[in-house]
């Protein structure tokens, strides 16, 4: 049985496994390598973001034509530390929304995630999320959004001394 309002409009969610994000970085940054972590029952592919230099991956997506311009976008990622560490990691998503007829090479706007505390236990997934008003992002119906997703390793508050292994990235956009 499905419950809820028949007229409810669900958000559009874009999802990327870390290994599928493009190996393009922001100017002056590096690319986190795809890493394979071997477990007892299965392996996983992730992106190993370094602790000494900013590393980035990139992608694009289309803003739904039914975007709710007064709504809130949720940007989330899941990652874990390669060794036990009760510490913090800083993530940032830089983006540029482009309409048909505009240059793709515009000015980036950055959404910074507050320092996300990692579990003190090795291999425990940690989720980081930020919510931002659509009006703050400047995204409009049918725009193409170019983005980079980075670990701000040299930012004040990033204290994880080791790689942060990114599993996935998702962006949820409200629709009307």
mmCIF file of C-alpha atoms in Angstrom:
data_model
loop_
_atom_site.group_PDB
_atom_site.id
_atom_site.type_symbol
_atom_site.label_atom_id
_atom_site.label_comp_id
_atom_site.label_asym_id
_atom_site.label_seq_id
_atom_site.Cartn_x
_atom_site.Cartn_y
_atom_site.Cartn_z
ATOM 1 C CA UNK A 1 0.000 0.000 0.000
ATOM 2 C CA UNK A 2 1.290 3.429 -0.905
ATOM 3 C CA UNK A 3 0.138 6.224 1.355
ATOM 4 C CA UNK A 4 0.392 9.962 1.030
ATOM 5 C CA UNK A 5 -1.115 12.693 -1.036
ATOM 6 C CA UNK A 6 -1.866 11.817 -4.636
ATOM 7 C CA UNK A 7 -0.974 15.385 -5.569
ATOM 8 C CA UNK A 8 2.401 15.420 -3.794
ATOM 9 C CA UNK A 9 5.317 16.261 -6.075
ATOM 10 C CA UNK A 10 8.450 14.400 -5.118
ATOM 11 C CA UNK A 11 11.893 15.935 -5.498
ATOM 12 C CA UNK A 12 14.170 14.913 -8.350
ATOM 13 C CA UNK A 13 17.273 13.173 -7.064
ATOM 14 C CA UNK A 14 20.508 12.867 -8.999
ATOM 15 C CA UNK A 15 22.943 10.209 -7.751
ATOM 16 C CA UNK A 16 26.547 9.447 -8.656
ATOM 17 C CA UNK A 17 28.664 6.612 -7.271
ATOM 18 C CA UNK A 18 32.046 8.210 -6.540
ATOM 19 C CA UNK A 19 33.803 6.113 -9.164
ATOM 20 C CA UNK A 20 31.461 7.532 -11.859
ATOM 21 C CA UNK A 21 32.287 11.184 -11.168
ATOM 22 C CA UNK A 22 34.472 12.706 -13.868
ATOM 23 C CA UNK A 23 38.233 13.041 -13.407
ATOM 24 C CA UNK A 24 38.210 16.788 -14.005
ATOM 25 C CA UNK A 25 39.213 19.134 -11.260
ATOM 26 C CA UNK A 26 38.971 22.789 -10.352
ATOM 27 C CA UNK A 27 41.880 24.910 -11.535
ATOM 28 C CA UNK A 28 44.866 24.405 -9.244
ATOM 29 C CA UNK A 29 43.457 21.310 -7.543
ATOM 30 C CA UNK A 30 44.209 17.625 -8.073
ATOM 31 C CA UNK A 31 42.109 14.573 -8.936
ATOM 32 C CA UNK A 32 41.346 11.956 -6.256
ATOM 33 C CA UNK A 33 42.158 8.493 -7.586
ATOM 34 C CA UNK A 34 39.596 5.727 -7.809
ATOM 35 C CA UNK A 35 40.405 3.352 -4.995
ATOM 36 C CA UNK A 36 39.335 -0.235 -4.421
ATOM 37 C CA UNK A 37 38.665 -1.231 -0.835
ATOM 38 C CA UNK A 38 38.537 -4.981 -0.182
ATOM 39 C CA UNK A 39 36.109 -6.175 2.467
ATOM 40 C CA UNK A 40 35.358 -9.614 3.913
ATOM 41 C CA UNK A 41 32.278 -10.123 1.698
ATOM 42 C CA UNK A 42 32.692 -7.647 -1.156
ATOM 43 C CA UNK A 43 34.825 -4.850 -2.556
ATOM 44 C CA UNK A 44 33.866 -1.247 -3.255
ATOM 45 C CA UNK A 45 35.134 1.453 -5.564
ATOM 46 C CA UNK A 46 35.470 4.907 -4.065
ATOM 47 C CA UNK A 47 37.430 8.113 -4.552
ATOM 48 C CA UNK A 48 40.344 8.562 -2.140
ATOM 49 C CA UNK A 49 40.475 12.273 -1.278
ATOM 50 C CA UNK A 50 43.903 13.231 0.082
ATOM 51 C CA UNK A 51 44.512 15.002 3.377
ATOM 52 C CA UNK A 52 47.297 17.325 2.172
ATOM 53 C CA UNK A 53 45.930 18.863 -1.020
ATOM 54 C CA UNK A 54 42.511 19.828 -2.326
ATOM 55 C CA UNK A 55 41.209 17.205 -4.737
ATOM 56 C CA UNK A 56 38.092 17.450 -6.905
ATOM 57 C CA UNK A 57 35.849 15.527 -9.264
ATOM 58 C CA UNK A 58 33.192 16.997 -11.527
ATOM 59 C CA UNK A 59 29.940 16.408 -13.329
ATOM 60 C CA UNK A 60 26.884 17.975 -14.915
ATOM 61 C CA UNK A 61 23.145 17.589 -14.562
ATOM 62 C CA UNK A 62 19.973 19.206 -15.848
ATOM 63 C CA UNK A 63 17.711 21.267 -13.618
ATOM 64 C CA UNK A 64 14.150 19.913 -13.930
ATOM 65 C CA UNK A 65 11.765 22.156 -15.849
ATOM 66 C CA UNK A 66 9.377 21.772 -12.896
ATOM 67 C CA UNK A 67 11.846 23.097 -10.273
ATOM 68 C CA UNK A 68 10.194 24.710 -7.248
ATOM 69 C CA UNK A 69 12.008 28.066 -7.223
ATOM 70 C CA UNK A 70 11.025 28.705 -3.590
ATOM 71 C CA UNK A 71 12.191 25.253 -2.410
ATOM 72 C CA UNK A 72 15.355 23.857 -0.880
ATOM 73 C CA UNK A 73 18.064 21.739 -2.555
ATOM 74 C CA UNK A 74 19.794 19.033 -0.496
ATOM 75 C CA UNK A 75 23.371 18.069 -1.387
ATOM 76 C CA UNK A 76 24.631 14.893 0.328
ATOM 77 C CA UNK A 77 27.614 12.594 0.236
ATOM 78 C CA UNK A 78 28.724 9.481 2.068
ATOM 79 C CA UNK A 79 32.326 8.698 2.915
ATOM 80 C CA UNK A 80 34.457 6.905 5.470
ATOM 81 C CA UNK A 81 37.969 7.037 6.893
ATOM 82 C CA UNK A 82 40.545 4.365 6.027
ATOM 83 C CA UNK A 83 41.668 4.223 9.660
ATOM 84 C CA UNK A 84 39.863 4.932 12.932
ATOM 85 C CA UNK A 85 39.572 8.688 13.315
ATOM 86 C CA UNK A 86 37.266 10.867 15.363
ATOM 87 C CA UNK A 87 37.925 13.977 13.331
ATOM 88 C CA UNK A 88 36.414 16.300 10.727
ATOM 89 C CA UNK A 89 36.360 16.604 6.931
ATOM 90 C CA UNK A 90 35.342 19.653 4.887
ATOM 91 C CA UNK A 91 33.568 19.174 1.537
ATOM 92 C CA UNK A 92 32.555 21.800 -0.998
ATOM 93 C CA UNK A 93 30.454 21.833 -4.154
ATOM 94 C CA UNK A 94 31.231 24.604 -6.653
ATOM 95 C CA UNK A 95 28.725 25.097 -9.445
ATOM 96 C CA UNK A 96 27.619 27.243 -12.363
ATOM 97 C CA UNK A 97 24.081 27.056 -13.776
ATOM 98 C CA UNK A 98 24.019 27.768 -17.506
ATOM 99 C CA UNK A 99 21.062 28.363 -19.809
ATOM 100 C CA UNK A 100 21.074 27.595 -23.524
ATOM 101 C CA UNK A 101 22.861 30.482 -25.270
ATOM 102 C CA UNK A 102 25.189 31.207 -22.309
ATOM 103 C CA UNK A 103 28.867 30.311 -21.879
ATOM 104 C CA UNK A 104 29.552 27.171 -19.842
ATOM 105 C CA UNK A 105 32.742 28.770 -18.496
ATOM 106 C CA UNK A 106 31.202 31.175 -15.996
ATOM 107 C CA UNK A 107 31.835 32.083 -12.387
ATOM 108 C CA UNK A 108 31.531 29.266 -9.867
ATOM 109 C CA UNK A 109 29.515 29.612 -6.670
ATOM 110 C CA UNK A 110 30.583 27.418 -3.746
ATOM 111 C CA UNK A 111 28.489 25.604 -1.154
ATOM 112 C CA UNK A 112 30.699 24.564 1.769
ATOM 113 C CA UNK A 113 29.733 21.721 4.069
ATOM 114 C CA UNK A 114 30.363 22.306 7.756
ATOM 115 C CA UNK A 115 33.107 20.087 9.155
ATOM 116 C CA UNK A 116 31.597 16.614 9.180
ATOM 117 C CA UNK A 117 32.649 14.404 12.079
ATOM 118 C CA UNK A 118 33.843 10.939 11.071
ATOM 119 C CA UNK A 119 33.212 7.917 13.241
ATOM 120 C CA UNK A 120 35.999 6.725 15.511
ATOM 121 C CA UNK A 121 35.516 3.256 14.014
ATOM 122 C CA UNK A 122 37.188 2.306 10.739
ATOM 123 C CA UNK A 123 34.935 1.759 7.689
ATOM 124 C CA UNK A 124 31.814 3.342 9.228
ATOM 125 C CA UNK A 125 29.905 5.441 6.667
ATOM 126 C CA UNK A 126 29.461 9.100 7.500
ATOM 127 C CA UNK A 127 26.893 11.257 5.713
ATOM 128 C CA UNK A 128 27.386 14.956 5.108
ATOM 129 C CA UNK A 129 24.473 17.105 3.927
ATOM 130 C CA UNK A 130 23.863 20.749 3.191
ATOM 131 C CA UNK A 131 20.566 22.402 2.333
ATOM 132 C CA UNK A 132 20.443 25.558 0.232
ATOM 133 C CA UNK A 133 17.547 27.629 -1.089
ATOM 134 C CA UNK A 134 17.078 27.393 -4.870
ATOM 135 C CA UNK A 135 17.090 31.199 -4.966
ATOM 136 C CA UNK A 136 20.530 31.260 -3.306
ATOM 137 C CA UNK A 137 21.941 28.781 -5.840
ATOM 138 C CA UNK A 138 20.543 30.704 -8.809
ATOM 139 C CA UNK A 139 19.341 27.566 -10.611
ATOM 140 C CA UNK A 140 16.485 28.013 -13.068
ATOM 141 C CA UNK A 141 14.239 25.686 -15.040
ATOM 142 C CA UNK A 142 16.137 23.625 -17.654
ATOM 143 C CA UNK A 143 19.588 25.035 -16.772
ATOM 144 C CA UNK A 144 22.607 22.759 -17.136
ATOM 145 C CA UNK A 145 24.650 22.790 -13.927
ATOM 146 C CA UNK A 146 28.399 22.257 -14.204
ATOM 147 C CA UNK A 147 29.962 21.339 -10.844
ATOM 148 C CA UNK A 148 33.088 20.278 -9.021
ATOM 149 C CA UNK A 149 32.972 18.402 -5.722
ATOM 150 C CA UNK A 150 36.081 18.749 -3.563
ATOM 151 C CA UNK A 151 37.634 17.937 -0.243
ATOM 152 C CA UNK A 152 38.876 21.201 1.238
ATOM 153 C CA UNK A 153 41.906 19.487 2.786
ATOM 154 C CA UNK A 154 43.751 22.693 3.613
ATOM 155 C CA UNK A 155 40.643 24.444 4.944
ATOM 156 C CA UNK A 156 40.436 25.407 8.595
ATOM 157 C CA UNK A 157 38.535 22.613 10.291
ATOM 158 C CA UNK A 158 39.555 19.694 8.039
ATOM 159 C CA UNK A 159 41.481 17.607 10.547
ATOM 160 C CA UNK A 160 41.337 14.061 9.101
ATOM 161 C CA UNK A 161 44.934 12.891 8.755
ATOM 162 C CA UNK A 162 44.455 10.311 6.031
ATOM 163 C CA UNK A 163 42.316 9.775 2.965
ATOM 164 C CA UNK A 164 38.573 10.330 3.079
ATOM 165 C CA UNK A 165 36.991 7.625 0.907
ATOM 166 C CA UNK A 166 33.983 9.047 -0.930
ATOM 167 C CA UNK A 167 31.269 6.498 -1.760
ATOM 168 C CA UNK A 168 28.642 8.686 -3.424
ATOM 169 C CA UNK A 169 27.200 12.126 -4.087
ATOM 170 C CA UNK A 170 23.529 13.041 -4.469
ATOM 171 C CA UNK A 171 21.616 16.238 -5.206
ATOM 172 C CA UNK A 172 17.900 16.459 -4.482
ATOM 173 C CA UNK A 173 15.977 19.240 -6.243
ATOM 174 C CA UNK A 174 12.446 20.273 -5.228
ATOM 175 C CA UNK A 175 9.747 20.225 -7.910
ATOM 176 C CA UNK A 176 6.386 21.960 -8.087
#
